[in-house]
Short mmCIF file of C-alpha atoms in Angstrom, two decimals:
data_model
loop_
_atom_site.label_atom_id
_atom_site.label_comp_id
_atom_site.label_asym_id
_atom_site.label_seq_id
_atom_site.Cartn_x
_atom_site.Cartn_y
_atom_site.Cartn_z
CA MET A 1 122.29 187.60 -91.60
CA SER A 2 123.71 187.61 -95.13
CA SER A 3 122.22 189.83 -97.80
CA LYS A 4 121.05 186.72 -99.62
CA GLY A 5 119.27 185.47 -96.51
CA PHE A 6 117.67 188.88 -95.92
CA SER A 7 116.49 188.99 -99.52
CA VAL A 8 114.76 185.64 -99.18
CA MET A 9 112.98 186.58 -95.94
CA GLU A 10 111.92 189.94 -97.31
CA GLU A 11 110.35 188.39 -100.39
CA ARG A 12 108.55 185.83 -98.27
CA SER A 13 106.99 188.43 -96.01
CA VAL A 14 105.83 190.64 -98.84
CA ASP A 15 104.93 188.40 -101.71
CA ASN A 16 104.58 184.82 -100.67
CA VAL A 17 102.25 183.96 -97.85
CA ASP A 18 101.71 180.51 -99.36
CA VAL A 19 105.36 179.51 -98.88
CA LEU A 20 105.06 180.32 -95.17
CA ALA A 21 101.80 178.36 -95.06
CA GLU A 22 103.57 175.21 -96.19
CA SER A 23 105.06 174.72 -92.73
CA ASP A 24 101.68 175.31 -91.03
CA TYR A 25 100.53 171.75 -91.72
CA THR A 26 101.82 168.31 -90.77
CA GLU A 27 102.73 165.51 -93.14
CA GLU A 28 99.70 163.59 -91.91
CA GLN A 29 97.43 166.51 -92.85
CA TYR A 30 99.01 166.61 -96.31
CA ARG A 31 98.55 162.86 -96.74
CA ARG A 32 94.91 163.17 -95.69
CA ILE A 33 94.13 165.96 -98.15
CA LEU A 34 95.94 164.05 -100.92
CA ARG A 35 93.76 161.00 -100.28
CA LYS A 36 90.66 163.19 -100.47
CA ILE A 37 91.81 164.77 -103.73
CA ASP A 38 92.47 161.35 -105.24
CA ARG A 39 89.12 160.04 -104.03
CA TYR A 40 87.14 162.83 -105.68
CA LEU A 41 89.13 163.47 -108.84
CA LEU A 42 90.78 160.28 -110.08
CA PRO A 43 87.72 158.01 -110.56
CA LEU A 44 85.76 160.67 -112.43
CA MET A 45 88.75 161.77 -114.52
CA TRP A 46 89.42 158.12 -115.37
CA VAL A 47 85.89 157.49 -116.59
CA ALA A 48 85.63 160.87 -118.38
CA HIS A 49 88.92 160.44 -120.22
CA GLY A 50 88.05 156.87 -121.17
CA VAL A 51 84.60 157.74 -122.46
CA GLN A 52 86.04 160.63 -124.47
CA GLN A 53 88.56 158.27 -126.05
CA ALA A 54 85.86 155.71 -126.80
CA ASP A 55 83.68 158.43 -128.39
CA LYS A 56 86.58 159.70 -130.47
CA VAL A 57 87.69 156.36 -131.94
CA SER A 58 84.28 154.69 -132.09
CA ILE A 59 84.12 155.04 -135.88
CA SER A 60 86.97 152.52 -136.15
CA THR A 61 84.77 149.89 -134.51
CA GLN A 62 81.64 151.09 -136.27
CA ALA A 63 83.45 150.65 -139.60
CA VAL A 64 83.72 146.88 -139.14
CA PHE A 65 80.01 146.74 -138.26
CA GLY A 66 78.70 148.31 -141.46
CA LEU A 67 79.03 152.09 -141.01
CA ARG A 68 80.75 152.56 -144.37
CA GLU A 69 78.28 150.41 -146.29
CA ASP A 70 75.12 151.83 -144.68
CA THR A 71 76.15 155.46 -145.23
CA GLY A 72 77.58 154.90 -148.72
CA LEU A 73 81.18 155.89 -147.95
CA VAL A 74 83.63 155.42 -150.83
CA GLY A 75 87.33 156.06 -151.48
CA GLN A 76 88.96 158.39 -148.95
CA GLN A 77 85.68 159.49 -147.36
CA PHE A 78 86.13 157.26 -144.31
CA PRO A 79 89.58 158.64 -143.28
CA TRP A 80 88.17 162.15 -143.70
CA LEU A 81 85.82 161.45 -140.79
CA SER A 82 88.89 161.36 -138.55
CA THR A 83 90.70 164.18 -140.31
CA ILE A 84 87.76 166.60 -139.99
CA PHE A 85 87.43 165.70 -136.30
CA TYR A 86 91.02 166.72 -135.58
CA LEU A 87 90.91 169.81 -137.79
CA SER A 88 87.90 170.96 -135.78
CA TYR A 89 89.68 169.92 -132.57
CA MET A 90 92.59 172.16 -133.58
CA THR A 91 90.47 175.10 -134.72
CA PHE A 92 88.50 175.41 -131.50
CA GLU A 93 91.22 174.57 -128.97
CA LEU A 94 92.73 178.07 -128.73
CA PRO A 95 89.36 179.79 -128.12
CA SER A 96 88.55 177.14 -125.53
CA SER A 97 91.89 177.72 -123.76
CA TYR A 98 91.11 181.44 -123.65
CA MET A 99 87.64 180.69 -122.33
CA MET A 100 89.09 178.55 -119.54
CA GLN A 101 91.20 181.56 -118.49
CA ARG A 102 87.99 183.57 -118.09
CA VAL A 103 85.47 181.14 -116.62
CA SER A 104 85.28 177.97 -114.55
CA VAL A 105 87.31 175.08 -115.95
CA GLY A 106 85.05 172.40 -114.47
CA LYS A 107 81.74 173.95 -115.52
CA THR A 108 82.98 174.67 -119.04
CA LEU A 109 84.14 171.09 -119.45
CA ALA A 110 80.84 169.68 -118.14
CA VAL A 111 78.73 171.74 -120.57
CA LEU A 112 80.88 170.79 -123.56
CA MET A 113 80.85 167.15 -122.47
CA PHE A 114 77.04 167.24 -122.49
CA LEU A 115 77.06 168.72 -126.00
CA TRP A 116 79.48 166.20 -127.47
CA GLY A 117 77.43 163.41 -125.89
CA ILE A 118 74.44 164.62 -127.88
CA ILE A 119 76.54 164.68 -131.06
CA VAL A 120 77.81 161.12 -130.55
CA PHE A 121 74.22 159.99 -129.99
CA CYS A 122 73.12 161.71 -133.21
CA ILE A 123 75.77 159.90 -135.29
CA GLY A 124 73.46 156.89 -135.05
CA PHE A 125 70.95 158.80 -137.21
CA ALA A 126 73.47 159.75 -139.96
CA ARG A 127 72.54 158.59 -143.46
CA ASN A 128 75.40 159.81 -145.64
CA PHE A 129 78.89 161.28 -145.79
CA THR A 130 77.66 164.87 -145.34
CA HIS A 131 75.78 164.05 -142.14
CA LEU A 132 78.83 162.26 -140.72
CA MET A 133 81.22 165.09 -141.64
CA VAL A 134 79.04 167.73 -139.95
CA LEU A 135 78.61 165.63 -136.81
CA ARG A 136 82.30 164.74 -136.56
CA PHE A 137 83.22 168.41 -137.01
CA LEU A 138 80.94 169.39 -134.12
CA GLN A 139 82.21 166.51 -132.02
CA GLY A 140 85.79 167.73 -132.43
CA ALA A 141 84.80 171.29 -131.52
CA PHE A 142 83.21 170.19 -128.25
CA GLU A 143 85.76 167.53 -127.24
CA CYS A 144 88.83 169.73 -127.66
CA THR A 145 88.76 171.05 -124.08
CA ILE A 146 89.22 167.80 -122.18
CA SER A 147 93.00 167.34 -122.35
CA PRO A 148 93.95 171.00 -121.64
CA SER A 149 91.45 171.17 -118.79
CA PHE A 150 92.68 167.90 -117.27
CA LEU A 151 96.28 169.11 -117.45
CA LEU A 152 95.30 172.35 -115.73
CA ILE A 153 93.42 170.41 -113.05
CA VAL A 154 96.45 168.16 -112.44
CA ALA A 155 98.79 171.17 -112.23
CA THR A 156 96.60 172.96 -109.66
CA TRP A 157 96.02 169.96 -107.37
CA TYR A 158 99.23 167.92 -107.41
CA LYS A 159 102.95 168.30 -106.81
CA THR A 160 105.24 167.96 -109.82
CA GLN A 161 106.47 164.53 -108.72
CA GLU A 162 102.83 163.41 -108.46
CA HIS A 163 101.85 164.54 -111.97
CA THR A 164 102.99 161.49 -113.90
CA LEU A 165 101.48 158.78 -111.71
CA ARG A 166 98.11 160.56 -111.38
CA SER A 167 97.98 161.39 -115.06
CA MET A 168 98.96 157.85 -115.97
CA ILE A 169 96.12 156.56 -113.80
CA TRP A 170 93.50 158.50 -115.73
CA GLY A 171 95.53 157.94 -118.88
CA THR A 172 95.00 154.17 -118.51
CA ALA A 173 91.37 154.89 -119.29
CA ASN A 174 92.35 155.22 -122.96
CA SER A 175 92.59 151.44 -122.91
CA GLY A 176 90.93 150.47 -119.62
CA MET A 177 87.59 152.10 -120.34
CA ILE A 178 87.72 150.85 -123.92
CA ILE A 179 87.93 147.29 -122.56
CA ILE A 180 84.61 147.96 -120.85
CA THR A 181 83.03 149.68 -123.86
CA ASN A 182 84.36 146.95 -126.18
CA LEU A 183 82.59 144.31 -124.10
CA CYS A 184 79.38 146.35 -124.46
CA THR A 185 80.11 146.80 -128.17
CA TYR A 186 80.59 143.05 -128.54
CA ALA A 187 77.20 142.47 -126.92
CA ILE A 188 75.59 145.03 -129.24
CA GLY A 189 77.26 143.49 -132.31
CA ASP A 190 76.44 139.93 -131.28
CA HIS A 191 72.77 140.83 -130.74
CA ALA A 192 72.59 142.56 -134.13
CA GLU A 193 74.14 139.55 -135.90
CA LYS A 194 71.83 137.03 -134.23
CA HIS A 195 68.56 138.94 -134.08
CA GLY A 196 68.82 141.73 -136.66
CA GLY A 197 66.93 144.96 -136.00
CA LEU A 198 69.01 148.00 -135.08
CA ALA A 199 72.36 148.05 -136.89
CA ALA A 200 75.29 147.47 -134.53
CA TRP A 201 77.06 150.70 -135.47
CA LYS A 202 73.93 152.69 -134.62
CA GLY A 203 73.59 150.94 -131.26
CA ILE A 204 77.22 151.81 -130.47
CA SER A 205 76.48 155.52 -131.02
CA PHE A 206 73.36 155.46 -128.86
CA PHE A 207 75.20 153.67 -126.05
CA LEU A 208 78.28 155.93 -126.02
CA GLY A 209 76.28 159.14 -126.43
CA SER A 210 74.01 158.31 -123.50
CA LEU A 211 76.98 157.39 -121.31
CA THR A 212 78.68 160.72 -122.05
CA ILE A 213 75.57 162.74 -121.24
CA VAL A 214 75.19 161.04 -117.85
CA LEU A 215 78.87 161.59 -117.10
CA SER A 216 78.63 165.32 -117.83
CA ILE A 217 76.20 165.72 -114.91
CA PHE A 218 78.72 164.28 -112.44
CA SER A 219 81.47 166.45 -113.92
CA TRP A 220 79.41 169.61 -113.32
CA PHE A 221 79.46 169.02 -109.57
CA LEU A 222 82.89 167.47 -109.01
CA LEU A 223 85.51 168.62 -111.53
CA GLY A 224 87.47 171.87 -111.39
CA THR A 225 90.46 173.64 -109.87
CA PRO A 226 90.77 174.12 -106.07
CA ARG A 227 89.25 177.57 -106.38
CA GLU A 228 86.17 176.24 -108.20
CA VAL A 229 85.01 173.09 -106.42
CA SER A 230 82.75 173.00 -103.37
CA TRP A 231 83.89 169.69 -101.85
CA ILE A 232 86.87 171.18 -99.99
CA SER A 233 86.75 173.69 -97.12
CA PRO A 234 88.58 177.06 -97.18
CA GLU A 235 91.25 175.62 -94.88
CA GLU A 236 91.69 172.58 -97.13
CA ARG A 237 91.94 174.92 -100.11
CA ARG A 238 94.78 176.79 -98.40
CA MET A 239 96.45 173.45 -97.65
CA VAL A 240 96.25 172.46 -101.32
CA GLN A 241 97.95 175.72 -102.33
CA ALA A 242 100.67 175.17 -99.73
CA ARG A 243 101.28 171.63 -101.00
CA ILE A 244 102.00 172.61 -104.59
CA VAL A 245 103.75 175.96 -104.19
CA ASN A 246 107.18 174.35 -104.58
CA ASN A 247 106.28 173.12 -108.06
CA ARG A 248 107.66 176.51 -109.12
CA THR A 249 105.06 176.67 -111.89
CA GLY A 250 102.53 178.74 -109.92
CA THR A 251 99.35 177.80 -108.06
CA ASP A 252 95.66 178.52 -108.41
CA ALA A 253 95.63 180.83 -105.39
CA HIS A 254 95.11 184.00 -107.41
CA ARG A 255 92.90 184.78 -110.36
CA ARG A 256 95.23 185.62 -113.23
CA ARG A 257 92.91 186.45 -116.06
CA GLU A 258 95.24 188.77 -117.99
CA TRP A 259 97.20 187.45 -120.94
CA LYS A 260 100.82 188.58 -120.81
CA LYS A 261 102.43 189.56 -124.11
CA ASP A 262 105.96 188.68 -122.99
CA GLN A 263 104.84 185.17 -122.07
CA ILE A 264 103.16 184.73 -125.45
CA ILE A 265 106.40 185.71 -127.22
CA GLU A 266 108.45 183.42 -124.99
CA ALA A 267 106.15 180.48 -125.68
CA PHE A 268 106.83 180.81 -129.41
CA THR A 269 110.59 181.38 -129.09
CA ASP A 270 111.42 178.68 -126.54
CA PRO A 271 113.26 175.76 -128.27
CA SER A 272 111.52 173.31 -125.93
CA THR A 273 108.18 174.34 -127.42
CA TRP A 274 109.33 173.20 -130.85
CA PHE A 275 110.96 170.00 -129.61
CA LEU A 276 107.59 169.27 -128.03
CA PHE A 277 105.72 170.23 -131.20
CA VAL A 278 107.74 168.03 -133.57
CA SER A 279 107.76 165.07 -131.20
CA MET A 280 104.00 165.27 -130.79
CA VAL A 281 103.41 165.42 -134.56
CA LEU A 282 105.57 162.33 -135.05
CA THR A 283 103.74 160.58 -132.22
CA ALA A 284 100.28 161.58 -133.43
CA ILE A 285 100.61 160.51 -137.08
CA PRO A 286 100.75 156.77 -136.23
CA ASN A 287 98.20 157.31 -133.46
CA GLY A 288 95.69 158.90 -135.81
CA GLY A 289 96.18 156.33 -138.54
CA VAL A 290 96.07 153.23 -136.35
CA GLY A 291 93.29 154.71 -134.20
CA THR A 292 91.08 154.99 -137.29
CA PHE A 293 92.16 151.92 -139.25
CA GLY A 294 93.38 149.61 -136.47
CA ASN A 295 90.28 147.42 -136.46
CA LEU A 296 90.28 147.20 -140.26
CA VAL A 297 93.95 146.18 -140.24
CA TYR A 298 93.15 143.69 -137.49
CA LYS A 299 90.36 142.25 -139.63
CA SER A 300 92.80 141.88 -142.53
CA PHE A 301 94.77 139.35 -140.45
CA GLY A 302 91.83 136.98 -140.94
CA PHE A 303 89.54 137.80 -138.00
CA THR A 304 85.76 138.40 -138.07
CA SER A 305 84.12 141.68 -137.04
CA LEU A 306 83.29 140.39 -133.56
CA GLU A 307 86.77 138.88 -133.18
CA THR A 308 88.41 142.22 -133.92
CA VAL A 309 86.55 143.67 -130.94
CA ILE A 310 87.26 140.86 -128.50
CA TYR A 311 90.90 140.35 -129.55
CA ASN A 312 91.63 144.01 -128.95
CA ILE A 313 91.10 143.43 -125.22
CA PRO A 314 94.53 141.78 -124.60
CA ARG A 315 96.24 144.75 -126.26
CA ASP A 316 94.22 147.22 -124.20
CA GLY A 317 94.83 145.26 -120.99
CA THR A 318 98.58 145.18 -121.61
CA THR A 319 98.49 148.91 -122.29
CA VAL A 320 96.89 149.55 -118.89
CA ILE A 321 99.67 147.59 -117.15
CA TRP A 322 102.32 149.47 -119.16
CA PHE A 323 100.78 152.85 -118.27
CA LEU A 324 100.78 152.00 -114.57
CA PHE A 325 104.38 150.80 -114.72
CA VAL A 326 105.47 154.03 -116.41
CA GLY A 327 103.60 156.11 -113.83
CA TRP A 328 105.18 154.13 -110.98
CA ALA A 329 108.67 154.41 -112.49
CA CYS A 330 108.37 158.19 -112.95
CA SER A 331 107.23 158.69 -109.35
CA ARG A 332 109.86 156.28 -107.97
CA TYR A 333 112.90 157.44 -109.95
CA PRO A 334 113.69 161.06 -110.85
CA ASN A 335 114.22 162.17 -114.44
CA VAL A 336 113.43 158.91 -116.25
CA ARG A 337 110.63 160.25 -118.45
CA PHE A 338 112.72 160.59 -121.60
CA TYR A 339 114.30 157.17 -121.15
CA LEU A 340 110.83 155.60 -120.94
CA ILE A 341 109.65 157.47 -124.05
CA LEU A 342 112.72 156.32 -125.97
CA PHE A 343 112.30 152.73 -124.81
CA ALA A 344 108.60 152.72 -125.78
CA ILE A 345 109.43 153.61 -129.38
CA ILE A 346 111.63 150.54 -130.00
CA PRO A 347 109.07 147.66 -129.79
CA ALA A 348 106.48 149.78 -131.61
CA PHE A 349 108.96 150.32 -134.45
CA ILE A 350 109.70 146.58 -134.66
CA GLY A 351 106.04 145.56 -134.47
CA MET A 352 104.82 148.02 -137.10
CA LEU A 353 107.62 147.15 -139.53
CA ALA A 354 106.99 143.42 -139.09
CA MET A 355 103.27 143.82 -139.85
CA ALA A 356 104.20 145.54 -143.11
CA LEU A 357 106.74 142.92 -144.18
CA LEU A 358 105.15 139.61 -143.11
CA PRO A 359 103.42 137.60 -145.90
CA ASP A 360 99.69 138.02 -146.48
CA GLU A 361 98.84 134.48 -145.40
CA LEU A 362 96.34 133.24 -142.83
CA SER A 363 99.03 131.14 -141.11
CA TYR A 364 100.79 134.36 -140.06
CA ARG A 365 97.77 135.97 -138.41
CA TRP A 366 98.82 135.15 -134.84
CA ILE A 367 102.37 136.36 -135.47
CA LYS A 368 100.88 139.61 -136.78
CA PHE A 369 98.64 139.68 -133.73
CA GLY A 370 101.77 139.54 -131.56
CA MET A 371 103.46 142.28 -133.58
CA TYR A 372 100.37 144.46 -133.26
CA LEU A 373 100.42 143.83 -129.51
CA MET A 374 104.00 145.14 -129.38
CA THR A 375 102.97 148.51 -130.80
CA MET A 376 100.98 149.26 -127.65
CA THR A 377 104.12 150.53 -125.83
CA VAL A 378 104.12 153.76 -127.81
CA ASN A 379 100.58 154.62 -126.66
CA VAL A 380 102.03 156.09 -123.48
CA ASN A 381 104.16 158.65 -125.30
CA GLY A 382 101.39 161.06 -126.23
CA LEU A 383 100.36 161.48 -122.60
CA MET A 384 104.00 161.67 -121.48
CA LEU A 385 104.51 164.59 -123.85
CA TRP A 386 101.41 166.33 -122.52
CA LEU A 387 102.78 165.99 -118.98
CA PHE A 388 105.77 168.14 -119.82
CA VAL A 389 103.41 171.14 -119.92
CA PRO A 390 102.38 171.20 -116.22
CA SER A 391 105.84 170.02 -115.12
CA ASN A 392 108.19 172.00 -117.37
CA VAL A 393 106.28 175.14 -118.35
CA ALA A 394 105.74 178.00 -115.89
CA GLY A 395 103.70 181.16 -116.29
CA ARG A 396 99.95 180.90 -116.68
CA THR A 397 99.76 182.55 -120.10
CA LYS A 398 102.79 180.68 -121.41
CA LYS A 399 101.36 177.41 -120.15
CA SER A 400 98.09 178.05 -121.99
CA ILE A 401 99.90 179.01 -125.21
CA VAL A 402 102.23 176.00 -125.11
CA SER A 403 99.22 173.76 -124.44
CA SER A 404 97.57 175.25 -127.52
CA ILE A 405 100.68 174.78 -129.66
CA LEU A 406 100.93 171.20 -128.46
CA PHE A 407 97.30 170.71 -129.36
CA VAL A 408 97.98 171.98 -132.87
CA ALA A 409 100.75 169.38 -133.14
CA TYR A 410 98.50 166.66 -131.74
CA CYS A 411 95.68 167.53 -134.13
CA THR A 412 97.95 167.98 -137.15
CA GLY A 413 99.45 164.54 -136.68
CA ASN A 414 96.14 162.84 -135.95
CA ALA A 415 94.48 164.59 -138.90
CA ALA A 416 97.28 163.57 -141.26
CA GLY A 417 97.63 159.99 -140.01
CA PRO A 418 94.42 158.54 -141.52
CA GLN A 419 95.27 160.05 -144.92
CA PHE A 420 98.30 157.75 -145.20
CA PHE A 421 95.85 154.83 -145.29
CA ARG A 422 94.75 154.95 -148.93
CA ALA A 423 91.78 152.96 -150.18
CA LYS A 424 93.91 151.49 -152.98
CA ASP A 425 96.27 149.96 -150.37
CA ALA A 426 93.50 148.08 -148.51
CA PRO A 427 93.32 145.78 -146.68
CA ARG A 428 96.99 145.66 -145.50
CA TYR A 429 97.90 149.36 -145.99
CA ILE A 430 101.63 148.57 -146.28
CA PRO A 431 102.77 152.11 -147.33
CA ALA A 432 100.98 153.55 -144.27
CA MET A 433 102.67 151.02 -141.99
CA ILE A 434 106.09 151.99 -143.36
CA ALA A 435 105.26 155.69 -142.88
CA CYS A 436 104.49 154.96 -139.22
CA THR A 437 107.86 153.24 -138.72
CA ILE A 438 109.64 156.27 -140.21
CA CYS A 439 107.80 158.52 -137.74
CA PHE A 440 108.95 156.33 -134.86
CA ALA A 441 112.59 156.49 -136.00
CA LEU A 442 112.59 160.28 -136.44
CA ASN A 443 110.89 160.76 -133.08
CA PHE A 444 113.62 158.75 -131.34
CA VAL A 445 116.22 161.23 -132.60
CA ILE A 446 114.12 164.28 -131.63
CA VAL A 447 113.42 163.07 -128.09
CA LEU A 448 117.07 162.18 -127.47
CA SER A 449 118.19 165.65 -128.67
CA TRP A 450 115.58 167.35 -126.49
CA ARG A 451 116.76 165.54 -123.38
CA ILE A 452 120.36 166.62 -124.02
CA TYR A 453 119.16 170.24 -124.31
CA LEU A 454 117.23 170.17 -121.00
CA VAL A 455 120.12 168.54 -119.14
CA TYR A 456 122.35 171.35 -120.43
CA LEU A 457 119.92 174.03 -119.18
CA ASN A 458 119.69 172.51 -115.69
CA ARG A 459 123.45 172.17 -115.35
CA THR A 460 123.96 175.77 -116.46
CA ARG A 461 121.49 177.02 -113.85
CA ASP A 462 123.00 174.83 -111.14
CA ALA A 463 126.42 176.30 -111.88
CA ALA A 464 125.05 179.87 -111.72
CA ALA A 465 123.34 179.19 -108.37
CA ALA A 466 126.52 177.66 -106.95
CA ALA A 467 128.51 180.71 -108.06
CA GLN A 468 126.09 182.92 -106.07
CA GLY A 469 126.57 180.76 -102.98
CA LEU A 470 122.94 179.63 -102.86
CA THR A 471 122.09 176.37 -101.13
CA PRO A 472 119.68 173.88 -102.76
CA GLU A 473 117.08 174.87 -100.15
CA GLN A 474 117.40 178.55 -101.06
CA VAL A 475 117.18 177.73 -104.76
CA GLU A 476 113.97 175.78 -104.16
CA GLU A 477 112.45 178.53 -102.04
CA LEU A 478 113.36 181.32 -104.44
CA GLY A 479 112.06 179.27 -107.34
CA ALA A 480 108.72 178.78 -105.58
CA MET A 481 108.40 182.49 -104.79
CA ASN A 482 109.21 183.50 -108.36
CA ALA A 483 106.58 181.09 -109.65
CA GLU A 484 103.96 182.70 -107.41
CA LYS A 485 104.79 185.99 -109.16
CA ASP A 486 103.76 184.25 -112.41
CA MET A 487 107.32 184.14 -113.74
CA THR A 488 107.95 181.71 -116.58
CA ASP A 489 110.42 178.84 -116.49
CA ARG A 490 112.90 180.89 -118.55
CA GLN A 491 112.44 184.06 -116.49
CA ASN A 492 112.89 182.13 -113.24
CA PRO A 493 116.61 181.23 -112.87
CA HIS A 494 115.75 178.83 -110.05
CA PHE A 495 113.37 176.70 -112.11
CA ARG A 496 114.63 173.20 -112.89
CA TYR A 497 113.34 171.10 -115.77
CA THR A 498 112.09 167.56 -115.41
CA TYR A 499 113.38 165.09 -117.94
#
C-alpha cells in the first residue's frame, strides 16, 4: 500500500468514524431518511420564513391603508421605521449567533418567534412615531435569528448539492406566503372600507401577530439540528451525519462550543468574505427601499389601495416560479449559481430604469406594471448569496462569523435603502429608482469578479492535488475528514468551492 493510501486509512480509523458509516447504509435508506427530513422541515420552514417576511414588510401595506395618517407620520419618519428595524436586526445578530453556539438552535428560534409575534400584534395599538420606533426596534431584535438559524439547519441536514433547492423551496415563501397574507389583507381592507370599525392597518397587525405566535409553538417541537430534534431515532441521526459528511464543511455530530481565534481572523481576512459583503450590500439597498415603498410606488401608477394589494399577487406568483426554477437549475447543473445571479440582475436593471424614465401619465400604468414585474428576478439573489455560507464556508466558528458579517451587510443595505426614498420625491421617487439601478450595475461587476476568483482557487487546488498523485476519490475523502476536524475551507486543501 502506498504511503498516501496508508495515511488515508489511518486517519479514517482514528478520527473519522462517520466517513466509515457512510457505507453502512443503502441508497434506499438514504432516500427514505431524506424524505422524512423534507416532510418534517420544509413545510414548517416555508411557513415560518414566509410569515417572518410578511411581518417584516407589513408596514409597506399598512402605509397604503392609513398607518402614516393615523399615527401622524411626517417627512422621513416612515422610512425610519424600516431603517430602525434593520439597525436593530444588525445590532442583535452577533449575540444571537453566539447564543446559538451555546444553546439549542430550534428552541431559541421558537422563543424569539413568540416574542416578535407579540410585538407585531402590539403595532396595532401604536399611536405615534415613538411607539412605532420602539416596537420596530424590538421586532428587529427578535427576528434577527431566523436566517442564520435556517442556514445552520440546512447545513446540518442536507448535502451541499441539496442546499440550493431546499433553501429555494422555503425561500419561495417570501412571495408565496405573502400571496396568502395579501389575500387576507385584501379581505381586512375591503371590510374596513365597506363597514368601517377597526382600521385596516390595525387588523393587519393583529392577524399577522396572532399567526406568528401560533407558528412559534410548532417550531418549538419540530425545528432544530439533528442533535436537537426528537422526531428521529439515534440510528437515523447517525445516518444523517453519514449523509452529509462529504460536504467537507463539518457535521453536527459533535458539540463544538468553543470559538476559535484563528477562524475568527480568517473570516475577516478571506477575500470571499468581502466579495460576499459588498454584493449583499448592493443587493439589499434596492431590496430595503422597494420593500418599504413598493406599494406606495405601485399606488403612484394610478391604482387604489386595494388594487395595490391584489395586483402584487402576479409579481409574487412569478417570483415563486422563478425561485423554483433557480433551485432546480442549481441542483441539476453544477456551478451555475453565479450565472443565475448575473442573469437575474439584467431584467431588474431594465425594469427599474424604465419605471424612473417613463412619463407620469395614467396611460403608462400597465407598462410600468410590467416593468415592476420584471424587477422580481433579482429577489432570488439575496437568498443565493446566503447559500454560499453553508456551501462555501467551512469551520464552525468561521461559518458563524461570516454569517454575522453577511448579516451586517444585509442590514446595512436594507437600512440605507429606504432613506433614498425622500418625501420630497414622492410619489414617483425617481432619484431612488436611479440609485437602485446603479446598485444593480455595480453588483454585476462584483459578482463576475468573485466568480473568477473562486474558479482560480479551485483550479490551483486541483493542480496541487494532481501533483501529489491523489485521485478525485482520495481528495473527496480527505476533504471530508479534514472538515470533521473543524478545519476551515482555507485550511483544508481538499475543499472545493461552489460557484
